[in-house]
């Protein structure tokens, strides 16, 4: 168990006093495991007491190049010296928009936001504006940020009949519930039936092409593309996590299905507050101020949208990712870790299902296939909590739900993590 210095204890007390729940609303540990991050470099982070962790959270995805990557840091310092924000369109945002369009198959134009939440929210609004219809279909268990619309049926408690939605938390107007239709991920038949029944009121379908850690079944994304295109419904891929991770061109390149629009974030901002909505020009034209007097115009103003410092970080990050071998190393790191997890569970008769892809994955403790949110509920969540705690106690940091490999995790990091698996897994069934 990591030791805490008096200084970190004092800071933890202040966190408890000044932050609701003592945290930022993101990752939270029980009191005895709580710590405050002081710094990160490469694939490691240190807490205020100086304890070192191998980091498999990596900022919840953005830090594919590792913490404080020298090229990104240098680009940021240069950009900061040229001024932090202008509101007027800036040079770096234009250059990053050009790179995003080159990289992402569905992209012809770009609207920057400062969070993935906002990019997904804008995608849904743009779909409504373009189609002149009000409803959006999302998938049960899918996460698209914290807007009222996105917060429908993310982790529903009850088993509503599809397509009824359930608000995930308090403070969401009842009316929103009627505007969101819910379908089961990886179930093309049920989803198609819902779309067919509601096509004249559906503006868009939003989907994480790899939902949380659940990979799409062969034909699922292609089928969605066909049925949405048949009824003139916008298909939106939420690629906040998958863009520049599954491949340079994201899930749409990796799975070879191109949506009408997509949200991107995390990696493309290099660890700074940046995200974007990308899409075909016909959809993105709803943002064009020259159409201000039309019924389809969408105003999208944001003080920090396309912030030049964040765009500089994004440009530097993408330049690194275009280097030969970047994605090979990412997949090698993830592939080794996945194989070790499954092998060690099998050796100890611990029921396990590996989900996801080498670039993003996790296991479920269950002996049957996990294809959608309802399947995940059948897995042993207590075992998972004990597993993650056991890893943390051994200096291995991961979130509740995902491993985020990076291109800077070393073979020593892998060895240390696999050693922790060897120590924790045998005791999990007790
Ligand atoms: C798939 C997906 N969409 C949207 C978001 C929201 O992005 P942000 O946290 O930048 O608002 C996230 C965040 O983790 C995400 O995983």
Tab-separated table of C-alpha atoms and ligand atoms in Angstrom:
chain	number	residue	atom	x	y	z
A	1	UNK	CA	0.000	0.000	0.000
A	2	UNK	CA	1.406	3.426	-0.989
A	3	UNK	CA	2.541	5.716	1.846
A	4	UNK	CA	1.064	9.233	2.080
A	5	UNK	CA	3.139	12.204	3.224
A	6	UNK	CA	1.602	14.799	5.602
A	7	UNK	CA	1.592	17.242	2.659
A	8	UNK	CA	-0.543	14.928	0.502
A	9	UNK	CA	-2.852	14.209	3.447
A	10	UNK	CA	-3.368	17.969	3.917
A	11	UNK	CA	-4.131	18.365	0.210
A	12	UNK	CA	-6.577	15.455	0.299
A	13	UNK	CA	-8.349	17.165	3.222
A	14	UNK	CA	-8.578	20.345	1.157
A	15	UNK	CA	-9.927	18.341	-1.795
A	16	UNK	CA	-12.633	16.922	0.477
A	17	UNK	CA	-13.488	20.436	1.636
A	18	UNK	CA	-13.442	22.307	-1.669
A	19	UNK	CA	-14.489	19.721	-4.279
A	20	UNK	CA	-17.834	17.915	-4.123
A	21	UNK	CA	-16.987	14.334	-3.178
A	22	UNK	CA	-13.337	15.390	-2.925
A	23	UNK	CA	-12.694	14.867	-6.635
A	24	UNK	CA	-13.125	16.322	-10.128
A	25	UNK	CA	-16.108	14.117	-10.964
A	26	UNK	CA	-13.907	11.808	-13.025
A	27	UNK	CA	-11.834	9.024	-11.515
A	28	UNK	CA	-12.446	8.481	-7.800
A	29	UNK	CA	-11.054	5.938	-5.354
A	30	UNK	CA	-12.157	4.971	-1.873
A	31	UNK	CA	-10.648	7.081	0.949
A	32	UNK	CA	-7.887	4.611	1.788
A	33	UNK	CA	-6.725	4.489	-1.859
A	34	UNK	CA	-7.180	8.183	-2.715
A	35	UNK	CA	-4.210	10.083	-4.043
A	36	UNK	CA	-3.454	13.301	-5.899
A	37	UNK	CA	-1.426	13.295	-9.090
A	38	UNK	CA	1.618	15.553	-8.998
A	39	UNK	CA	3.031	14.899	-12.454
A	40	UNK	CA	3.275	12.514	-15.377
A	41	UNK	CA	6.045	11.656	-17.818
A	42	UNK	CA	5.851	9.057	-20.547
A	43	UNK	CA	3.793	6.124	-19.298
A	44	UNK	CA	4.197	6.911	-15.590
A	45	UNK	CA	2.545	9.256	-13.101
A	46	UNK	CA	3.628	10.225	-9.601
A	47	UNK	CA	1.435	11.225	-6.694
A	48	UNK	CA	2.184	14.093	-4.322
A	49	UNK	CA	3.876	11.690	-1.908
A	50	UNK	CA	6.230	10.578	-4.687
A	51	UNK	CA	4.710	7.108	-5.301
A	52	UNK	CA	5.140	6.030	-8.915
A	53	UNK	CA	2.476	4.277	-11.015
A	54	UNK	CA	2.464	2.613	-14.426
A	55	UNK	CA	-0.388	4.498	-16.054
A	56	UNK	CA	-2.953	2.638	-18.181
A	57	UNK	CA	-5.469	5.492	-17.949
A	58	UNK	CA	-3.350	7.982	-19.873
A	59	UNK	CA	-5.680	10.899	-19.200
A	60	UNK	CA	-8.639	8.706	-20.213
A	61	UNK	CA	-7.252	8.389	-23.708
A	62	UNK	CA	-5.631	11.591	-24.960
A	63	UNK	CA	-2.042	10.746	-24.003
A	64	UNK	CA	-1.315	8.221	-26.739
A	65	UNK	CA	2.187	9.717	-27.005
A	66	UNK	CA	2.701	9.684	-23.262
A	67	UNK	CA	2.666	12.443	-20.683
A	68	UNK	CA	4.714	15.565	-21.451
A	69	UNK	CA	5.901	14.324	-24.843
A	70	UNK	CA	8.867	16.572	-25.763
A	71	UNK	CA	7.613	17.518	-29.255
A	72	UNK	CA	4.130	18.381	-27.957
A	73	UNK	CA	5.511	20.318	-24.994
A	74	UNK	CA	7.816	22.302	-27.254
A	75	UNK	CA	4.986	23.152	-29.646
A	76	UNK	CA	2.803	24.281	-26.742
A	77	UNK	CA	5.508	26.501	-25.245
A	78	UNK	CA	6.096	28.137	-28.641
A	79	UNK	CA	2.364	28.681	-29.106
A	80	UNK	CA	1.885	30.137	-25.616
A	81	UNK	CA	4.601	32.684	-26.317
A	82	UNK	CA	2.566	33.854	-29.314
A	83	UNK	CA	-0.592	34.486	-27.294
A	84	UNK	CA	-3.201	32.243	-25.717
A	85	UNK	CA	-6.462	32.999	-27.470
A	86	UNK	CA	-7.873	35.462	-30.008
A	87	UNK	CA	-11.549	34.652	-30.763
A	88	UNK	CA	-10.713	35.521	-34.386
A	89	UNK	CA	-9.888	32.532	-36.617
A	90	UNK	CA	-6.260	31.565	-36.031
A	91	UNK	CA	-3.526	30.034	-38.175
A	92	UNK	CA	-3.037	26.855	-36.125
A	93	UNK	CA	-6.741	25.991	-36.122
A	94	UNK	CA	-6.823	26.191	-39.920
A	95	UNK	CA	-3.755	23.958	-40.211
A	96	UNK	CA	-5.223	21.415	-37.795
A	97	UNK	CA	-8.560	21.465	-39.650
A	98	UNK	CA	-6.651	20.669	-42.861
A	99	UNK	CA	-4.889	17.738	-41.165
A	100	UNK	CA	-8.152	16.382	-39.729
A	101	UNK	CA	-9.759	16.465	-43.167
A	102	UNK	CA	-6.754	14.641	-44.647
A	103	UNK	CA	-6.887	12.009	-41.906
A	104	UNK	CA	-10.556	11.231	-41.317
A	105	UNK	CA	-12.529	9.704	-44.217
A	106	UNK	CA	-15.897	11.421	-43.533
A	107	UNK	CA	-14.379	14.864	-43.001
A	108	UNK	CA	-14.692	17.671	-45.504
A	109	UNK	CA	-15.084	20.440	-42.938
A	110	UNK	CA	-14.397	20.965	-39.237
A	111	UNK	CA	-16.056	22.777	-36.324
A	112	UNK	CA	-13.903	22.962	-33.212
A	113	UNK	CA	-15.243	22.729	-29.674
A	114	UNK	CA	-13.451	22.435	-26.347
A	115	UNK	CA	-14.902	19.092	-25.225
A	116	UNK	CA	-16.141	15.829	-26.638
A	117	UNK	CA	-19.442	16.521	-24.895
A	118	UNK	CA	-19.903	19.663	-26.937
A	119	UNK	CA	-18.786	18.014	-30.192
A	120	UNK	CA	-21.376	15.224	-29.746
A	121	UNK	CA	-24.033	17.722	-28.724
A	122	UNK	CA	-23.281	19.751	-31.857
A	123	UNK	CA	-23.420	16.627	-34.018
A	124	UNK	CA	-26.928	15.866	-32.794
A	125	UNK	CA	-28.028	19.485	-33.251
A	126	UNK	CA	-26.514	19.687	-36.744
A	127	UNK	CA	-28.361	16.496	-37.696
A	128	UNK	CA	-31.653	17.953	-36.459
A	129	UNK	CA	-31.049	21.234	-38.252
A	130	UNK	CA	-30.071	19.569	-41.514
A	131	UNK	CA	-32.887	17.030	-41.550
A	132	UNK	CA	-35.591	19.162	-39.950
A	133	UNK	CA	-36.514	16.250	-37.668
A	134	UNK	CA	-36.252	16.135	-33.883
A	135	UNK	CA	-35.382	12.661	-32.640
A	136	UNK	CA	-32.011	10.981	-32.250
A	137	UNK	CA	-31.346	7.281	-31.769
A	138	UNK	CA	-28.499	6.252	-29.475
A	139	UNK	CA	-27.434	2.884	-28.129
A	140	UNK	CA	-27.969	1.616	-24.613
A	141	UNK	CA	-24.723	1.924	-22.677
A	142	UNK	CA	-23.205	4.341	-25.204
A	143	UNK	CA	-21.491	7.420	-23.794
A	144	UNK	CA	-21.460	10.699	-25.692
A	145	UNK	CA	-20.634	13.160	-22.921
A	146	UNK	CA	-22.847	14.892	-20.415
A	147	UNK	CA	-25.451	16.827	-22.426
A	148	UNK	CA	-29.063	16.087	-21.535
A	149	UNK	CA	-29.487	14.135	-24.790
A	150	UNK	CA	-26.317	12.095	-24.329
A	151	UNK	CA	-27.190	11.235	-20.750
A	152	UNK	CA	-30.035	8.941	-21.780
A	153	UNK	CA	-29.683	5.225	-20.986
A	154	UNK	CA	-25.926	5.277	-20.432
A	155	UNK	CA	-26.088	3.007	-17.386
A	156	UNK	CA	-29.835	2.455	-17.031
A	157	UNK	CA	-30.949	0.847	-13.820
A	158	UNK	CA	-34.216	-0.525	-15.133
A	159	UNK	CA	-34.620	-2.675	-18.174
A	160	UNK	CA	-36.752	-0.403	-20.285
A	161	UNK	CA	-38.279	-1.853	-23.392
A	162	UNK	CA	-36.489	-0.551	-26.499
A	163	UNK	CA	-36.692	2.201	-27.711
A	164	UNK	CA	-37.743	3.883	-24.433
A	165	UNK	CA	-34.990	5.936	-22.822
A	166	UNK	CA	-34.131	6.467	-19.176
A	167	UNK	CA	-32.424	9.610	-17.857
A	168	UNK	CA	-29.077	8.696	-16.359
A	169	UNK	CA	-29.138	11.333	-13.650
A	170	UNK	CA	-31.180	14.093	-12.046
A	171	UNK	CA	-31.760	17.504	-13.573
A	172	UNK	CA	-32.690	16.332	-17.071
A	173	UNK	CA	-36.053	17.585	-18.333
A	174	UNK	CA	-38.649	14.868	-18.871
A	175	UNK	CA	-39.252	16.181	-22.390
A	176	UNK	CA	-35.787	15.080	-23.505
A	177	UNK	CA	-36.703	11.466	-22.828
A	178	UNK	CA	-39.230	11.514	-25.662
A	179	UNK	CA	-36.640	12.850	-28.099
A	180	UNK	CA	-34.130	10.050	-27.633
A	181	UNK	CA	-34.726	6.514	-28.892
A	182	UNK	CA	-32.622	3.699	-27.472
A	183	UNK	CA	-31.470	0.567	-29.289
A	184	UNK	CA	-29.272	-2.390	-28.330
A	185	UNK	CA	-25.677	-2.180	-29.625
A	186	UNK	CA	-24.657	-4.969	-31.983
A	187	UNK	CA	-28.289	-5.932	-32.628
A	188	UNK	CA	-28.926	-4.802	-36.182
A	189	UNK	CA	-32.323	-6.443	-36.433
A	190	UNK	CA	-33.854	-4.632	-33.440
A	191	UNK	CA	-32.146	-1.373	-34.383
A	192	UNK	CA	-33.395	-1.575	-37.962
A	193	UNK	CA	-36.943	-2.255	-36.761
A	194	UNK	CA	-36.816	0.862	-34.528
A	195	UNK	CA	-35.440	2.983	-37.359
A	196	UNK	CA	-38.074	1.714	-39.768
A	197	UNK	CA	-40.854	2.500	-37.289
A	198	UNK	CA	-39.591	6.022	-36.537
A	199	UNK	CA	-37.753	7.077	-39.697
A	200	UNK	CA	-39.929	10.091	-40.423
A	201	UNK	CA	-39.073	11.676	-37.050
A	202	UNK	CA	-35.419	10.570	-36.763
A	203	UNK	CA	-32.753	13.139	-37.599
A	204	UNK	CA	-29.728	11.087	-36.659
A	205	UNK	CA	-28.249	7.936	-35.206
A	206	UNK	CA	-25.247	8.426	-32.928
A	207	UNK	CA	-23.010	5.499	-32.123
A	208	UNK	CA	-19.625	4.808	-30.617
A	209	UNK	CA	-18.291	2.541	-33.387
A	210	UNK	CA	-16.510	0.626	-30.620
A	211	UNK	CA	-18.922	1.101	-27.734
A	212	UNK	CA	-16.923	1.598	-24.516
A	213	UNK	CA	-14.822	-1.577	-24.971
A	214	UNK	CA	-17.299	-3.557	-27.075
A	215	UNK	CA	-16.182	-4.054	-30.657
A	216	UNK	CA	-18.859	-3.976	-33.355
A	217	UNK	CA	-19.922	-7.349	-34.710
A	218	UNK	CA	-19.078	-7.875	-38.393
A	219	UNK	CA	-21.720	-6.132	-40.500
A	220	UNK	CA	-23.220	-4.066	-37.661
A	221	UNK	CA	-21.763	-0.687	-38.655
A	222	UNK	CA	-22.242	-1.365	-42.358
A	223	UNK	CA	-25.885	-2.305	-41.699
A	224	UNK	CA	-26.402	0.911	-39.742
A	225	UNK	CA	-24.938	2.882	-42.606
A	226	UNK	CA	-27.274	1.221	-45.099
A	227	UNK	CA	-30.481	1.675	-43.114
A	228	UNK	CA	-29.723	5.294	-42.154
A	229	UNK	CA	-28.836	6.191	-45.696
A	230	UNK	CA	-32.031	4.515	-46.973
A	231	UNK	CA	-34.169	6.815	-44.806
A	232	UNK	CA	-32.042	9.967	-45.092
A	233	UNK	CA	-31.008	9.842	-41.441
A	234	UNK	CA	-27.586	11.231	-40.503
A	235	UNK	CA	-25.176	8.586	-39.220
A	236	UNK	CA	-22.887	10.052	-36.560
A	237	UNK	CA	-19.854	8.162	-35.305
A	238	UNK	CA	-18.710	9.325	-31.885
A	239	UNK	CA	-14.977	8.949	-32.377
A	240	UNK	CA	-13.915	10.968	-29.336
A	241	UNK	CA	-12.063	7.885	-28.082
A	242	UNK	CA	-11.398	5.938	-31.288
A	243	UNK	CA	-10.100	8.735	-33.551
A	244	UNK	CA	-6.311	8.506	-34.004
A	245	UNK	CA	-6.352	5.430	-31.724
A	246	UNK	CA	-7.802	2.488	-33.650
A	247	UNK	CA	-6.005	3.885	-36.697
A	248	UNK	CA	-4.845	7.323	-37.862
A	249	UNK	CA	-8.225	7.685	-39.606
A	250	UNK	CA	-10.094	6.341	-36.565
A	251	UNK	CA	-12.738	3.620	-36.399
A	252	UNK	CA	-14.094	4.586	-39.814
A	253	UNK	CA	-10.747	3.662	-41.350
A	254	UNK	CA	-10.265	0.625	-39.084
A	255	UNK	CA	-13.721	-0.852	-39.705
A	256	UNK	CA	-14.046	0.611	-43.216
A	257	UNK	CA	-17.445	2.246	-42.725
A	258	UNK	CA	-17.730	5.990	-43.335
A	259	UNK	CA	-20.445	7.931	-41.460
A	260	UNK	CA	-21.959	11.306	-42.424
A	261	UNK	CA	-20.414	13.091	-39.452
A	262	UNK	CA	-18.195	12.271	-36.515
A	263	UNK	CA	-17.094	13.812	-33.275
A	264	UNK	CA	-13.388	13.630	-32.434
A	265	UNK	CA	-11.486	14.643	-29.308
A	266	UNK	CA	-8.883	13.428	-26.840
A	267	UNK	CA	-5.780	12.517	-28.955
A	268	UNK	CA	-6.308	15.261	-31.567
A	269	UNK	CA	-5.954	17.856	-28.782
A	270	UNK	CA	-2.714	16.387	-27.437
A	271	UNK	CA	-4.004	16.544	-23.855
A	272	UNK	CA	-5.448	20.061	-24.123
A	273	UNK	CA	-9.113	21.139	-24.195
A	274	UNK	CA	-9.986	20.525	-27.818
A	275	UNK	CA	-12.497	18.435	-29.748
A	276	UNK	CA	-14.327	18.831	-33.041
A	277	UNK	CA	-17.250	17.889	-35.207
A	278	UNK	CA	-16.237	16.715	-38.686
A	279	UNK	CA	-18.422	15.906	-41.611
A	280	UNK	CA	-19.425	16.153	-45.199
A	281	UNK	CA	-19.797	19.733	-46.410
A	282	UNK	CA	-23.574	19.372	-46.903
A	283	UNK	CA	-24.038	18.719	-43.154
A	284	UNK	CA	-21.405	21.161	-41.957
A	285	UNK	CA	-22.947	23.946	-44.055
A	286	UNK	CA	-25.560	24.420	-41.283
A	287	UNK	CA	-22.820	26.341	-39.425
A	288	UNK	CA	-22.043	28.703	-42.307
A	289	UNK	CA	-22.899	32.238	-41.176
A	290	UNK	CA	-23.862	33.212	-44.700
A	291	UNK	CA	-26.946	31.000	-44.162
A	292	UNK	CA	-27.933	32.892	-41.013
A	293	UNK	CA	-31.394	33.703	-42.349
A	294	UNK	CA	-32.274	30.133	-43.293
A	295	UNK	CA	-34.231	27.641	-41.164
A	296	UNK	CA	-31.261	25.316	-40.921
A	297	UNK	CA	-28.632	27.750	-39.577
A	298	UNK	CA	-26.886	26.644	-36.358
A	299	UNK	CA	-24.976	29.249	-34.375
A	300	UNK	CA	-21.915	27.792	-32.680
A	301	UNK	CA	-19.843	30.315	-30.761
A	302	UNK	CA	-17.289	29.454	-28.093
A	303	UNK	CA	-14.614	31.664	-26.526
A	304	UNK	CA	-11.975	28.930	-26.639
A	305	UNK	CA	-13.146	26.966	-29.705
A	306	UNK	CA	-10.092	26.148	-31.848
A	307	UNK	CA	-7.782	27.546	-29.199
A	308	UNK	CA	-4.327	28.027	-30.797
A	309	UNK	CA	-2.373	26.467	-27.931
A	310	UNK	CA	-4.537	23.328	-28.002
A	311	UNK	CA	-4.347	23.246	-31.821
A	312	UNK	CA	-0.546	23.472	-31.648
A	313	UNK	CA	-0.560	20.468	-29.307
A	314	UNK	CA	-2.872	18.644	-31.707
A	315	UNK	CA	-0.712	19.399	-34.755
A	316	UNK	CA	2.444	18.222	-32.973
A	317	UNK	CA	0.701	15.047	-31.768
A	318	UNK	CA	-0.606	14.117	-35.197
A	319	UNK	CA	2.852	14.707	-36.715
A	320	UNK	CA	4.278	12.160	-34.255
A	321	UNK	CA	1.523	9.674	-35.049
A	322	UNK	CA	2.271	9.861	-38.763
A	323	UNK	CA	5.768	8.535	-38.103
A	324	UNK	CA	6.494	5.003	-39.283
A	325	UNK	CA	5.665	2.299	-36.766
A	326	UNK	CA	3.623	4.380	-34.276
A	327	UNK	CA	0.505	2.227	-34.572
A	328	UNK	CA	2.516	-0.996	-34.732
A	329	UNK	CA	3.968	-0.242	-31.306
A	330	UNK	CA	0.571	0.724	-29.899
A	331	UNK	CA	-0.961	-2.559	-31.047
A	332	UNK	CA	2.034	-4.555	-29.864
A	333	UNK	CA	1.739	-3.103	-26.352
A	334	UNK	CA	-2.019	-3.680	-26.200
A	335	UNK	CA	-1.779	-7.127	-27.804
A	336	UNK	CA	0.785	-8.370	-25.274
A	337	UNK	CA	-1.222	-7.126	-22.325
A	338	UNK	CA	-4.450	-8.664	-23.607
A	339	UNK	CA	-2.861	-12.017	-24.230
A	340	UNK	CA	-1.303	-12.073	-20.757
A	341	UNK	CA	-4.603	-11.181	-19.092
A	342	UNK	CA	-6.473	-13.980	-20.806
A	343	UNK	CA	-3.685	-16.547	-20.323
A	344	UNK	CA	-3.352	-15.863	-16.602
A	345	UNK	CA	-7.121	-15.970	-16.045
A	346	UNK	CA	-7.289	-19.282	-17.944
A	347	UNK	CA	-4.423	-20.742	-15.925
A	348	UNK	CA	-6.370	-20.020	-12.732
A	349	UNK	CA	-9.831	-20.982	-14.010
A	350	UNK	CA	-11.087	-17.435	-13.677
A	351	UNK	CA	-13.929	-16.918	-16.188
A	352	UNK	CA	-12.929	-14.161	-18.595
A	353	UNK	CA	-14.036	-12.452	-21.795
A	354	UNK	CA	-11.614	-10.151	-23.581
A	355	UNK	CA	-13.328	-7.234	-25.328
A	356	UNK	CA	-12.240	-4.421	-27.612
A	357	UNK	CA	-9.217	-4.121	-29.881
A	358	UNK	CA	-5.486	-4.007	-29.158
A	359	UNK	CA	-5.567	-0.201	-28.990
A	360	UNK	CA	-8.348	-0.135	-26.361
A	361	UNK	CA	-9.783	-3.009	-24.402
A	362	UNK	CA	-10.770	-4.566	-21.107
A	363	UNK	CA	-11.936	-7.872	-19.752
A	364	UNK	CA	-15.198	-8.914	-18.158
A	365	UNK	CA	-15.247	-11.675	-15.574
A	366	UNK	CA	-17.866	-13.882	-17.185
A	367	UNK	CA	-17.868	-17.081	-19.227
A	368	UNK	CA	-20.174	-16.008	-22.053
A	369	UNK	CA	-19.798	-13.533	-24.889
A	370	UNK	CA	-20.292	-9.842	-24.140
A	371	UNK	CA	-21.789	-7.990	-27.081
A	372	UNK	CA	-23.888	-5.228	-25.561
A	373	UNK	CA	-24.616	-3.258	-22.391
A	374	UNK	CA	-27.022	-5.841	-20.933
A	375	UNK	CA	-24.388	-8.548	-21.329
A	376	UNK	CA	-21.920	-6.419	-19.334
A	377	UNK	CA	-24.351	-6.359	-16.386
A	378	UNK	CA	-24.060	-10.138	-16.058
A	379	UNK	CA	-20.289	-10.009	-15.463
A	380	UNK	CA	-18.844	-10.155	-11.941
A	381	UNK	CA	-18.363	-6.471	-11.096
A	382	UNK	CA	-17.190	-7.222	-7.543
A	383	UNK	CA	-14.350	-9.297	-8.937
A	384	UNK	CA	-13.463	-6.456	-11.297
A	385	UNK	CA	-13.352	-3.942	-8.436
A	386	UNK	CA	-11.097	-6.272	-6.408
A	387	UNK	CA	-8.868	-6.791	-9.443
A	388	UNK	CA	-8.455	-3.059	-10.125
A	389	UNK	CA	-7.767	-2.384	-6.429
A	390	UNK	CA	-5.162	-5.161	-6.335
A	391	UNK	CA	-3.439	-3.590	-9.342
A	392	UNK	CA	-3.485	-0.124	-7.799
A	393	UNK	CA	-1.941	-1.466	-4.600
A	394	UNK	CA	0.920	-2.715	-6.797
A	395	UNK	CA	1.436	0.613	-8.562
A	396	UNK	CA	-0.623	-0.185	-11.660
A	397	UNK	CA	-3.135	2.529	-12.443
A	398	UNK	CA	-6.211	1.771	-14.512
A	399	UNK	CA	-9.750	3.106	-14.621
A	400	UNK	CA	-12.852	1.085	-13.884
A	401	UNK	CA	-13.487	0.213	-17.479
A	402	UNK	CA	-10.615	0.427	-19.939
A	403	UNK	CA	-6.949	-0.120	-20.641
A	404	UNK	CA	-5.529	2.689	-22.744
A	405	UNK	CA	-2.200	1.458	-24.131
A	406	UNK	CA	0.164	4.059	-25.586
A	407	UNK	CA	3.178	4.053	-27.864
A	408	UNK	CA	5.469	4.914	-24.922
A	409	UNK	CA	4.654	2.013	-22.607
A	410	UNK	CA	7.912	0.094	-22.294
A	411	UNK	CA	8.601	-3.611	-22.090
A	412	UNK	CA	9.418	-3.034	-18.392
A	413	UNK	CA	5.947	-1.489	-17.915
A	414	UNK	CA	4.431	-4.570	-19.508
A	415	UNK	CA	6.505	-6.915	-17.347
A	416	UNK	CA	5.572	-5.051	-14.176
A	417	UNK	CA	1.885	-5.039	-15.096
A	418	UNK	CA	1.862	-8.711	-16.037
A	419	UNK	CA	3.638	-9.509	-12.744
A	420	UNK	CA	0.796	-7.705	-10.932
A	421	UNK	CA	-1.754	-9.765	-12.915
A	422	UNK	CA	0.080	-12.928	-11.769
A	423	UNK	CA	-0.156	-11.822	-8.152
A	424	UNK	CA	-3.776	-10.616	-8.103
A	425	UNK	CA	-5.679	-12.963	-10.415
A	426	UNK	CA	-5.164	-16.229	-8.443
A	427	UNK	CA	-6.879	-14.741	-5.382
A	428	UNK	CA	-9.874	-13.291	-7.210
A	429	UNK	CA	-12.182	-16.276	-6.844
A	430	UNK	CA	-11.813	-16.340	-3.020
B	1	LIG	C1	-17.075	8.150	-26.644
B	1	LIG	C2	-17.039	9.450	-25.896
B	1	LIG	N1	-17.757	10.479	-26.348
B	1	LIG	C3	-17.749	11.671	-25.733
B	1	LIG	C4	-16.998	11.880	-24.608
B	1	LIG	C5	-17.025	13.202	-23.917
B	1	LIG	O1	-15.811	13.868	-24.093
B	1	LIG	P1	-15.361	14.962	-23.032
B	1	LIG	O2	-15.034	14.243	-21.763
B	1	LIG	O3	-14.185	15.624	-23.697
B	1	LIG	O4	-16.516	15.901	-22.866
B	1	LIG	C6	-16.219	10.839	-24.094
B	1	LIG	C7	-15.418	11.025	-22.886
B	1	LIG	O5	-14.789	10.138	-22.360
B	1	LIG	C8	-16.256	9.577	-24.738
B	1	LIG	O6	-15.581	8.524	-24.253
